[in-house]
Amino acid sequence: MNAKTSERGSFGSQLGVILASAGSAVGLGNIWRFPTEVGKGGGAAFILIYLLFIFLLAMPLMLCEFTIGRASGSNAIGAYQKLAPGKPWVAAGIMSVLGGFLVLSFYSVVAGWTLHYTVTSAAGELQRSADFGQAFTDFVSAPWPPIGYLVAFMLLTHFVVARGIQAGIERYSKVMMPLLLIIIALLVGCSLMMPGAGEGLRFLLKPDISKITSDVVLSAMGQAFFSLSVGIGCLVTYSSYFNKDTRLVRSAMNVCIIDTMVAVLSGFIIFPTVFSVGLAPDAGPGLVFITLPNVFRIAFDTMPWAGYAFSLLFYVLLLLAALTSSISMHEICTAFFSEHFRLKRRWAACAVTLLCIVLGACCSLSFGAWKEVTLFGRGFFDLFDFTVTKFLMPLGGLLMTFFVGWYLDRRIVVHQLTNGGRLNIPCLGFLLVLIRWIAPLGILVIFLNELLSNS
Ligand code: PHE
């Protein structure tokens, strides 16, 4: 078994562990989806609830994934076969791998749009467009260009994953994550200096309790899970590459803090600028692709070079974030394929890339040529998004908290969290209560509520 474990590869350092896991967490979910949800959910009130869910539900769930992954040293399905052989728990693993395919397929569509915006921004074309809304609609509904960008993005992801854990995922995360943090700091600085930025800050910092409805509560929970990449076996897979000295609780805390910081800072980039030019904060998914280019144009009317730099930096940031996340989604499937079918990593990665390109193309076409093609009343993109965020993630998360909180021997859990008793975790008792009671109950409430409100 030792030989097999070393064949699988592992992360080389604690920093690598944190940056790769934070890379998975920080993505379009933080920079594109979070501001969209904040805009719709009324600003600060949404953020408050979101923070609560990150630390009460998503962080314990992350610890469950870390425990399953490191205790088994196996891919998302193999983990359950090892820890609970012959038991139906493997269904949770199957949902993870299926979820990995679905999430990567629709994610790579938006990532492809991001690549297109990065390229056109670099070429100065984006800035010349007469009507950003029309340009966006024309682009996403044309059949071929978005598919071309999706394929290019998938190839970038493939390139990193195929190289393996240390030489691929860890190495590139160590470059991309610091770069991402630097770009964010630069953009926050610029954004706060814009005239009238104060109103955007007020929107982000002053909670209006009357805005908190049950719907806002539910979206905040969904957003917390999506943003931390939990409930889908992604972190089970990553933690199977942790070594015996990796500190699970500290790593989880760090990842939660980095992810939350990036989400909130993205709010600090977007809302002050949006308010400063008098646009609406609740533009939905078009916020980043339609409202922002407009912001860049209006704000830097007299300094086009600054508009150019700001917009290019922003899309590069979005692209880097998308890439570090898509790598982790790809890895869920690649690890399973290569271990289960005993394929070379390279070939397993090729199979995953090809399949995701096909599924991703179906999602992309649902914005144009296949608009009318629906399954269960939804186009492919919506269907995949819905299945993952509203169904597979909460259900997968629920199963994982039950598995770790109630099924696994408590000694295994404590052994993992304390590295075999070598670490003194002062809040261990509290963490175990979160894992056993608070997280499963909280998730059950979201899940049932979603199910009932959609049936
Ligand atoms: N957490 C990622 C983001 O915020 C999305 C993601 C979901 C990544 C599931 C991996 C698995 O964009």
Short mmCIF file of C-alpha atoms and ligand atoms in Angstrom, two decimals:
data_model
loop_
_atom_site.label_atom_id
_atom_site.label_comp_id
_atom_site.label_asym_id
_atom_site.label_seq_id
_atom_site.Cartn_x
_atom_site.Cartn_y
_atom_site.Cartn_z
CA MET A 1 0.00 0.00 0.00
CA ASN A 2 2.90 2.34 0.70
CA ALA A 3 4.27 1.85 -2.77
CA LYS A 4 0.86 2.63 -4.18
CA THR A 5 0.52 5.77 -2.07
CA SER A 6 3.84 7.12 -3.24
CA GLU A 7 2.91 6.38 -6.87
CA ARG A 8 -0.11 8.60 -6.43
CA GLY A 9 2.07 11.59 -5.59
CA SER A 10 1.59 14.04 -2.75
CA PHE A 11 1.89 17.72 -2.02
CA GLY A 12 5.45 18.70 -1.17
CA SER A 13 4.84 21.37 1.47
CA GLN A 14 2.28 22.86 3.84
CA LEU A 15 2.27 26.03 1.75
CA GLY A 16 1.54 23.94 -1.35
CA VAL A 17 -1.39 22.30 0.44
CA ILE A 18 -2.89 25.63 1.44
CA LEU A 19 -2.35 27.35 -1.89
CA ALA A 20 -3.71 24.43 -3.92
CA SER A 21 -6.77 24.07 -1.68
CA ALA A 22 -7.30 27.82 -1.60
CA GLY A 23 -6.83 27.79 -5.38
CA SER A 24 -9.68 25.33 -5.65
CA ALA A 25 -11.86 27.44 -3.40
CA VAL A 26 -11.07 30.84 -4.91
CA GLY A 27 -12.67 30.99 -8.32
CA LEU A 28 -15.48 32.39 -10.40
CA GLY A 29 -17.58 31.68 -7.32
CA ASN A 30 -15.80 34.47 -5.43
CA ILE A 31 -15.30 37.05 -8.12
CA TRP A 32 -18.30 36.49 -10.39
CA ARG A 33 -20.97 34.69 -8.35
CA PHE A 34 -20.39 36.28 -4.93
CA PRO A 35 -20.86 39.92 -6.02
CA THR A 36 -23.87 38.82 -8.08
CA GLU A 37 -25.48 37.22 -5.02
CA VAL A 38 -24.52 40.14 -2.78
CA GLY A 39 -26.09 42.53 -5.30
CA LYS A 40 -29.30 40.51 -5.37
CA GLY A 41 -29.32 39.79 -1.63
CA GLY A 42 -29.08 43.42 -0.52
CA GLY A 43 -25.38 43.84 0.34
CA ALA A 44 -24.11 43.66 3.92
CA ALA A 45 -27.03 41.62 5.27
CA PHE A 46 -26.21 38.83 2.83
CA ILE A 47 -22.53 38.99 3.69
CA LEU A 48 -23.21 38.58 7.41
CA ILE A 49 -25.23 35.41 6.93
CA TYR A 50 -22.71 34.14 4.42
CA LEU A 51 -19.90 34.51 6.96
CA LEU A 52 -21.90 32.61 9.54
CA PHE A 53 -22.45 29.70 7.15
CA ILE A 54 -18.83 29.60 6.06
CA PHE A 55 -17.68 28.99 9.61
CA LEU A 56 -20.58 26.94 10.97
CA LEU A 57 -21.37 24.70 8.00
CA ALA A 58 -18.82 24.83 5.20
CA MET A 59 -15.68 24.74 7.38
CA PRO A 60 -16.76 21.61 9.34
CA LEU A 61 -17.70 20.01 6.04
CA MET A 62 -14.24 20.81 4.74
CA LEU A 63 -12.79 19.05 7.79
CA CYS A 64 -14.96 16.01 7.00
CA GLU A 65 -13.60 15.93 3.45
CA PHE A 66 -10.03 16.29 4.69
CA THR A 67 -10.59 13.45 7.16
CA ILE A 68 -12.05 11.11 4.54
CA GLY A 69 -9.35 11.94 2.01
CA ARG A 70 -6.32 11.61 4.21
CA ALA A 71 -7.58 8.61 6.17
CA SER A 72 -8.16 6.72 2.91
CA GLY A 73 -5.42 8.11 0.67
CA SER A 74 -7.73 7.41 -2.23
CA ASN A 75 -9.85 9.08 -4.91
CA ALA A 76 -13.42 10.25 -4.16
CA ILE A 77 -14.99 6.83 -4.82
CA GLY A 78 -12.10 4.64 -3.66
CA ALA A 79 -12.14 6.49 -0.32
CA TYR A 80 -15.52 5.02 0.65
CA GLN A 81 -14.60 1.60 -0.70
CA LYS A 82 -11.62 1.65 1.64
CA LEU A 83 -13.21 3.16 4.74
CA ALA A 84 -16.57 1.38 4.43
CA PRO A 85 -16.05 -1.65 2.17
CA GLY A 86 -19.21 -3.18 0.74
CA LYS A 87 -21.39 -0.45 2.24
CA PRO A 88 -23.71 1.87 0.28
CA TRP A 89 -21.63 4.92 1.34
CA VAL A 90 -19.88 4.59 -2.01
CA ALA A 91 -22.94 6.35 -3.47
CA ALA A 92 -21.54 9.57 -1.97
CA GLY A 93 -18.34 9.00 -3.95
CA ILE A 94 -20.21 8.29 -7.18
CA MET A 95 -22.12 11.54 -6.74
CA SER A 96 -18.80 13.34 -6.31
CA VAL A 97 -17.30 12.10 -9.55
CA LEU A 98 -20.52 12.74 -11.44
CA GLY A 99 -20.65 16.20 -9.86
CA GLY A 100 -17.03 16.81 -10.88
CA PHE A 101 -17.93 16.27 -14.53
CA LEU A 102 -21.06 18.38 -14.40
CA VAL A 103 -19.50 21.27 -12.51
CA LEU A 104 -16.44 21.42 -14.77
CA SER A 105 -18.67 21.34 -17.86
CA PHE A 106 -20.71 24.41 -17.01
CA TYR A 107 -17.88 26.19 -15.21
CA SER A 108 -15.66 25.97 -18.27
CA VAL A 109 -18.30 27.80 -20.31
CA VAL A 110 -18.08 30.89 -18.07
CA ALA A 111 -14.31 30.40 -17.87
CA GLY A 112 -14.25 30.38 -21.68
CA TRP A 113 -16.13 33.71 -21.70
CA THR A 114 -13.52 35.01 -19.27
CA LEU A 115 -10.72 33.93 -21.59
CA HIS A 116 -12.46 35.73 -24.46
CA TYR A 117 -12.79 38.91 -22.37
CA THR A 118 -9.14 38.67 -21.37
CA VAL A 119 -8.05 38.34 -25.00
CA THR A 120 -10.29 41.09 -26.36
CA SER A 121 -9.36 43.31 -23.45
CA ALA A 122 -5.66 42.79 -24.15
CA ALA A 123 -6.22 43.55 -27.83
CA GLY A 124 -8.10 46.75 -26.88
CA GLU A 125 -11.21 45.52 -28.72
CA LEU A 126 -13.44 45.20 -25.69
CA GLN A 127 -12.94 48.85 -24.87
CA ARG A 128 -14.07 49.86 -28.39
CA SER A 129 -17.36 48.00 -28.32
CA ALA A 130 -20.40 50.27 -28.75
CA ASP A 131 -22.90 48.35 -26.63
CA PHE A 132 -21.54 45.92 -24.02
CA GLY A 133 -24.87 44.21 -23.39
CA GLN A 134 -25.37 43.48 -27.07
CA ALA A 135 -21.75 42.40 -27.52
CA PHE A 136 -22.09 39.94 -24.63
CA THR A 137 -25.35 38.46 -25.93
CA ASP A 138 -23.98 38.20 -29.47
CA PHE A 139 -20.86 36.44 -28.22
CA VAL A 140 -22.48 33.88 -25.91
CA SER A 141 -25.23 33.00 -28.37
CA ALA A 142 -22.96 32.45 -31.39
CA PRO A 143 -22.27 28.73 -31.65
CA TRP A 144 -18.56 28.48 -32.39
CA PRO A 145 -16.53 31.25 -30.72
CA PRO A 146 -17.61 30.40 -27.15
CA ILE A 147 -16.97 26.71 -27.80
CA GLY A 148 -13.52 27.58 -29.18
CA TYR A 149 -12.69 29.51 -25.99
CA LEU A 150 -14.08 26.70 -23.86
CA VAL A 151 -11.81 24.21 -25.60
CA ALA A 152 -8.81 26.52 -25.15
CA PHE A 153 -9.59 26.87 -21.45
CA MET A 154 -10.01 23.11 -21.02
CA LEU A 155 -6.64 22.56 -22.67
CA LEU A 156 -5.00 24.96 -20.19
CA THR A 157 -6.59 23.00 -17.33
CA HIS A 158 -5.56 19.72 -18.91
CA PHE A 159 -1.98 20.85 -19.25
CA VAL A 160 -1.63 21.46 -15.51
CA VAL A 161 -3.52 18.36 -14.33
CA ALA A 162 -1.70 16.00 -16.68
CA ARG A 163 1.62 17.02 -15.15
CA GLY A 164 0.65 15.59 -11.78
CA ILE A 165 0.38 16.78 -8.21
CA GLN A 166 3.72 18.42 -7.40
CA ALA A 167 4.93 19.34 -10.87
CA GLY A 168 1.48 20.44 -12.01
CA ILE A 169 -1.11 21.42 -9.44
CA GLU A 170 1.21 22.50 -6.60
CA ARG A 171 3.74 24.27 -8.76
CA TYR A 172 1.20 26.29 -10.74
CA SER A 173 -0.89 27.10 -7.66
CA LYS A 174 2.20 28.52 -6.00
CA VAL A 175 2.63 30.94 -8.89
CA MET A 176 -0.97 31.73 -9.69
CA MET A 177 -2.32 32.30 -6.18
CA PRO A 178 0.19 34.98 -5.10
CA LEU A 179 -0.27 36.67 -8.49
CA LEU A 180 -3.98 36.66 -7.95
CA LEU A 181 -3.64 38.22 -4.50
CA ILE A 182 -1.38 40.96 -5.86
CA ILE A 183 -3.82 41.81 -8.64
CA ILE A 184 -6.68 41.95 -6.15
CA ALA A 185 -4.76 44.33 -3.89
CA LEU A 186 -4.00 46.59 -6.86
CA LEU A 187 -7.58 46.62 -8.03
CA VAL A 188 -9.02 47.28 -4.55
CA GLY A 189 -6.65 50.23 -4.21
CA CYS A 190 -7.78 51.72 -7.54
CA SER A 191 -11.41 51.06 -6.88
CA LEU A 192 -11.43 52.76 -3.48
CA MET A 193 -9.86 55.87 -4.98
CA MET A 194 -12.74 56.42 -7.38
CA PRO A 195 -14.95 59.43 -6.64
CA GLY A 196 -18.18 58.42 -4.91
CA ALA A 197 -16.81 55.01 -3.90
CA GLY A 198 -18.22 55.59 -0.39
CA GLU A 199 -21.72 54.62 -1.42
CA GLY A 200 -20.50 51.24 -2.62
CA LEU A 201 -18.72 50.75 0.68
CA ARG A 202 -21.87 51.57 2.60
CA PHE A 203 -23.75 48.98 0.54
CA LEU A 204 -21.12 46.40 1.50
CA LEU A 205 -20.71 47.29 5.15
CA LYS A 206 -24.03 48.52 6.51
CA PRO A 207 -26.46 45.65 6.95
CA ASP A 208 -30.14 46.29 6.36
CA ILE A 209 -31.81 43.56 8.41
CA SER A 210 -35.10 43.97 6.55
CA LYS A 211 -33.40 42.52 3.45
CA ILE A 212 -32.93 39.12 5.12
CA THR A 213 -35.56 36.78 3.70
CA SER A 214 -35.58 32.99 3.72
CA ASP A 215 -34.50 33.09 0.10
CA VAL A 216 -31.45 35.20 0.95
CA VAL A 217 -30.56 32.73 3.72
CA LEU A 218 -30.73 29.82 1.31
CA SER A 219 -28.66 31.49 -1.39
CA ALA A 220 -26.06 32.40 1.21
CA MET A 221 -25.70 28.75 2.16
CA GLY A 222 -25.49 27.60 -1.45
CA GLN A 223 -22.90 30.26 -2.14
CA ALA A 224 -20.82 29.25 0.90
CA PHE A 225 -20.62 25.64 -0.31
CA PHE A 226 -19.89 26.49 -3.91
CA SER A 227 -17.27 29.01 -2.93
CA LEU A 228 -15.38 26.62 -0.65
CA SER A 229 -15.67 23.73 -3.17
CA VAL A 230 -17.21 21.50 -0.51
CA GLY A 231 -19.74 18.70 -0.84
CA ILE A 232 -18.40 17.39 -4.11
CA GLY A 233 -15.37 15.33 -3.14
CA CYS A 234 -12.91 17.82 -4.53
CA LEU A 235 -11.21 18.25 -1.19
CA VAL A 236 -11.44 14.52 -0.48
CA THR A 237 -9.31 14.08 -3.58
CA TYR A 238 -6.86 16.88 -2.72
CA SER A 239 -6.47 15.74 0.88
CA SER A 240 -5.64 12.24 -0.26
CA TYR A 241 -2.36 13.85 -1.37
CA PHE A 242 -1.71 15.46 2.05
CA ASN A 243 1.03 13.87 4.11
CA LYS A 244 0.81 12.76 7.72
CA ASP A 245 2.14 16.08 9.01
CA THR A 246 -0.36 18.29 7.22
CA ARG A 247 -2.42 20.13 9.82
CA LEU A 248 -6.02 19.66 8.78
CA VAL A 249 -7.68 22.17 11.11
CA ARG A 250 -5.16 24.89 10.43
CA SER A 251 -5.30 24.29 6.67
CA ALA A 252 -9.11 24.41 6.66
CA MET A 253 -9.07 27.66 8.66
CA ASN A 254 -6.54 29.22 6.30
CA VAL A 255 -8.47 28.21 3.21
CA CYS A 256 -11.72 29.60 4.67
CA ILE A 257 -10.02 32.87 5.55
CA ILE A 258 -8.34 33.29 2.16
CA ASP A 259 -11.52 32.41 0.28
CA THR A 260 -13.68 34.77 2.32
CA MET A 261 -11.13 37.54 2.03
CA VAL A 262 -11.04 37.21 -1.76
CA ALA A 263 -14.84 37.18 -2.00
CA VAL A 264 -15.22 40.27 0.17
CA LEU A 265 -12.36 42.06 -1.60
CA SER A 266 -14.01 41.31 -4.95
CA GLY A 267 -17.01 43.11 -3.55
CA PHE A 268 -14.67 45.98 -2.68
CA ILE A 269 -13.45 46.04 -6.28
CA ILE A 270 -16.82 45.86 -7.93
CA PHE A 271 -19.36 47.81 -5.86
CA PRO A 272 -17.48 51.06 -5.24
CA THR A 273 -16.79 51.30 -8.98
CA VAL A 274 -20.35 50.38 -9.94
CA PHE A 275 -21.83 52.94 -7.53
CA SER A 276 -19.27 55.52 -8.48
CA VAL A 277 -20.53 55.61 -12.07
CA GLY A 278 -24.17 55.36 -11.03
CA LEU A 279 -24.99 51.86 -12.31
CA ALA A 280 -27.21 49.33 -10.49
CA PRO A 281 -25.57 46.74 -8.21
CA ASP A 282 -28.08 43.98 -8.94
CA ALA A 283 -27.34 43.30 -12.60
CA GLY A 284 -27.05 39.54 -11.98
CA PRO A 285 -24.62 37.38 -13.95
CA GLY A 286 -24.01 40.20 -16.44
CA LEU A 287 -22.41 42.28 -13.66
CA VAL A 288 -18.89 41.21 -14.55
CA PHE A 289 -19.29 40.97 -18.32
CA ILE A 290 -21.61 43.90 -19.07
CA THR A 291 -21.69 46.31 -16.13
CA LEU A 292 -17.94 46.26 -15.45
CA PRO A 293 -16.72 47.07 -18.97
CA ASN A 294 -19.21 49.94 -18.82
CA VAL A 295 -17.73 51.01 -15.50
CA PHE A 296 -14.21 50.95 -16.93
CA ARG A 297 -15.34 53.09 -19.83
CA ILE A 298 -17.26 55.70 -17.84
CA ALA A 299 -14.78 55.90 -14.98
CA PHE A 300 -11.71 56.26 -17.15
CA ASP A 301 -13.25 58.40 -19.83
CA THR A 302 -10.39 60.87 -19.76
CA MET A 303 -7.64 58.27 -19.10
CA PRO A 304 -8.22 55.43 -21.56
CA TRP A 305 -4.87 53.81 -20.71
CA ALA A 306 -6.00 53.39 -17.08
CA GLY A 307 -9.27 51.87 -18.27
CA TYR A 308 -7.28 49.49 -20.42
CA ALA A 309 -4.99 48.44 -17.57
CA PHE A 310 -7.80 48.09 -15.03
CA SER A 311 -9.93 45.98 -17.34
CA LEU A 312 -7.07 43.74 -18.47
CA LEU A 313 -5.92 43.15 -14.89
CA PHE A 314 -9.45 42.31 -13.81
CA TYR A 315 -10.02 39.67 -16.48
CA VAL A 316 -6.58 38.15 -15.94
CA LEU A 317 -7.51 37.87 -12.27
CA LEU A 318 -10.80 36.18 -13.11
CA LEU A 319 -9.04 33.80 -15.49
CA LEU A 320 -6.40 32.77 -12.95
CA ALA A 321 -9.06 32.17 -10.33
CA ALA A 322 -11.14 30.08 -12.74
CA LEU A 323 -8.11 28.03 -13.71
CA THR A 324 -7.02 27.07 -10.19
CA SER A 325 -10.60 25.92 -9.51
CA SER A 326 -11.15 24.03 -12.74
CA ILE A 327 -7.91 22.15 -12.08
CA SER A 328 -9.37 20.83 -8.83
CA MET A 329 -12.63 19.78 -10.51
CA HIS A 330 -10.68 17.99 -13.21
CA GLU A 331 -8.59 16.24 -10.58
CA ILE A 332 -11.67 14.65 -8.93
CA CYS A 333 -12.38 12.80 -12.18
CA THR A 334 -8.78 12.22 -13.30
CA ALA A 335 -7.79 10.67 -9.96
CA PHE A 336 -10.76 8.34 -10.11
CA PHE A 337 -10.22 7.31 -13.75
CA SER A 338 -6.53 6.69 -13.37
CA GLU A 339 -6.85 4.69 -10.13
CA HIS A 340 -10.01 2.81 -10.91
CA PHE A 341 -9.21 1.87 -14.49
CA ARG A 342 -5.45 1.72 -13.82
CA LEU A 343 -4.76 4.21 -16.58
CA LYS A 344 -1.68 6.38 -16.85
CA ARG A 345 -2.48 9.81 -15.44
CA ARG A 346 -1.97 11.39 -18.85
CA TRP A 347 -4.58 9.18 -20.51
CA ALA A 348 -7.04 9.51 -17.67
CA ALA A 349 -6.72 13.30 -17.96
CA CYS A 350 -7.31 13.10 -21.75
CA ALA A 351 -10.52 11.13 -21.25
CA VAL A 352 -11.80 13.66 -18.69
CA THR A 353 -10.88 16.63 -20.88
CA LEU A 354 -12.62 15.18 -23.92
CA LEU A 355 -15.78 14.30 -22.06
CA CYS A 356 -15.94 17.72 -20.43
CA ILE A 357 -15.45 19.46 -23.76
CA VAL A 358 -18.44 17.59 -25.18
CA LEU A 359 -20.63 18.28 -22.15
CA GLY A 360 -19.37 21.87 -21.95
CA ALA A 361 -20.22 22.43 -25.63
CA CYS A 362 -23.81 21.32 -24.89
CA CYS A 363 -23.95 23.87 -22.04
CA SER A 364 -22.50 26.58 -24.23
CA LEU A 365 -24.99 25.92 -27.03
CA SER A 366 -27.85 26.31 -24.59
CA PHE A 367 -27.23 30.07 -24.73
CA GLY A 368 -27.90 30.17 -28.49
CA ALA A 369 -28.53 27.43 -31.04
CA TRP A 370 -29.93 24.98 -28.47
CA LYS A 371 -31.94 27.48 -26.46
CA GLU A 372 -35.08 25.47 -27.07
CA VAL A 373 -33.53 22.12 -26.16
CA THR A 374 -34.56 21.44 -22.57
CA LEU A 375 -34.50 18.55 -20.14
CA PHE A 376 -36.75 18.72 -17.09
CA GLY A 377 -37.69 22.22 -18.27
CA ARG A 378 -34.10 23.55 -18.22
CA GLY A 379 -31.39 24.16 -20.81
CA PHE A 380 -28.15 22.20 -20.30
CA PHE A 381 -26.25 25.00 -18.56
CA ASP A 382 -29.04 25.65 -16.09
CA LEU A 383 -29.67 21.97 -15.60
CA PHE A 384 -26.03 21.23 -14.76
CA ASP A 385 -25.73 24.28 -12.52
CA PHE A 386 -28.96 23.37 -10.73
CA THR A 387 -28.06 19.69 -10.34
CA VAL A 388 -24.66 20.50 -8.84
CA THR A 389 -25.31 23.49 -6.60
CA LYS A 390 -28.83 22.69 -5.48
CA PHE A 391 -28.72 18.92 -5.39
CA LEU A 392 -25.35 17.13 -5.52
CA MET A 393 -23.46 19.56 -3.26
CA PRO A 394 -25.97 19.70 -0.38
CA LEU A 395 -26.75 15.99 -0.59
CA GLY A 396 -23.07 15.04 -0.95
CA GLY A 397 -22.21 17.34 1.96
CA LEU A 398 -24.94 15.87 4.10
CA LEU A 399 -23.73 12.33 3.43
CA MET A 400 -20.14 13.31 4.24
CA THR A 401 -21.05 14.89 7.58
CA PHE A 402 -23.10 11.80 8.47
CA PHE A 403 -20.27 9.57 7.38
CA VAL A 404 -17.63 11.34 9.44
CA GLY A 405 -19.85 12.42 12.32
CA TRP A 406 -21.79 9.22 12.83
CA TYR A 407 -20.38 6.29 10.85
CA LEU A 408 -16.59 6.58 11.07
CA ASP A 409 -15.01 5.48 14.33
CA ARG A 410 -14.52 8.65 16.40
CA ARG A 411 -10.92 7.59 17.05
CA ILE A 412 -10.15 7.79 13.32
CA VAL A 413 -11.60 11.30 13.17
CA VAL A 414 -9.71 12.50 16.23
CA HIS A 415 -6.55 10.80 14.95
CA GLN A 416 -6.83 12.71 11.66
CA LEU A 417 -7.65 16.08 13.20
CA THR A 418 -4.83 15.86 15.76
CA ASN A 419 -2.28 14.06 13.56
CA GLY A 420 -2.32 11.00 15.78
CA GLY A 421 -2.46 13.01 19.02
CA ARG A 422 0.63 15.06 18.16
CA LEU A 423 -1.32 18.30 17.85
CA ASN A 424 -3.19 20.02 20.59
CA ILE A 425 -6.42 21.39 19.10
CA PRO A 426 -8.06 23.54 21.80
CA CYS A 427 -11.46 23.70 20.10
CA LEU A 428 -11.58 20.00 19.19
CA GLY A 429 -14.75 19.29 21.20
CA PHE A 430 -16.53 22.21 19.56
CA LEU A 431 -15.41 21.11 16.08
CA LEU A 432 -16.78 17.62 16.72
CA VAL A 433 -20.14 19.11 17.74
CA LEU A 434 -20.15 21.17 14.53
CA ILE A 435 -19.39 18.07 12.46
CA ARG A 436 -21.88 15.82 14.22
CA TRP A 437 -24.82 18.14 14.81
CA ILE A 438 -24.71 21.68 13.50
CA ALA A 439 -23.45 21.03 9.97
CA PRO A 440 -25.75 18.08 9.10
CA LEU A 441 -28.80 19.81 10.58
CA GLY A 442 -28.05 23.07 8.78
CA ILE A 443 -27.48 21.32 5.47
CA LEU A 444 -30.62 19.25 5.89
CA VAL A 445 -32.61 22.43 6.31
CA ILE A 446 -31.24 24.01 3.10
CA PHE A 447 -31.65 20.85 1.17
CA LEU A 448 -35.25 20.17 2.19
CA ASN A 449 -36.14 23.79 1.67
CA GLU A 450 -34.68 23.81 -1.84
CA LEU A 451 -36.37 20.56 -2.64
CA LEU A 452 -39.75 21.74 -1.41
CA SER A 453 -39.53 25.16 -3.03
CA ASN A 454 -38.65 23.59 -6.39
CA SER A 455 -41.19 20.80 -6.39
N1 PHE B 1 -15.00 27.02 -5.34
C1 PHE B 1 -14.96 27.29 -6.73
C2 PHE B 1 -15.29 28.75 -6.97
O1 PHE B 1 -15.50 29.49 -6.07
C3 PHE B 1 -15.91 26.41 -7.50
C4 PHE B 1 -15.75 24.95 -7.27
C5 PHE B 1 -16.84 24.19 -6.99
C6 PHE B 1 -14.50 24.33 -7.39
C7 PHE B 1 -16.71 22.81 -6.78
C8 PHE B 1 -14.37 22.96 -7.21
C9 PHE B 1 -15.48 22.20 -6.89
O2 PHE B 1 -15.33 29.18 -8.07
#
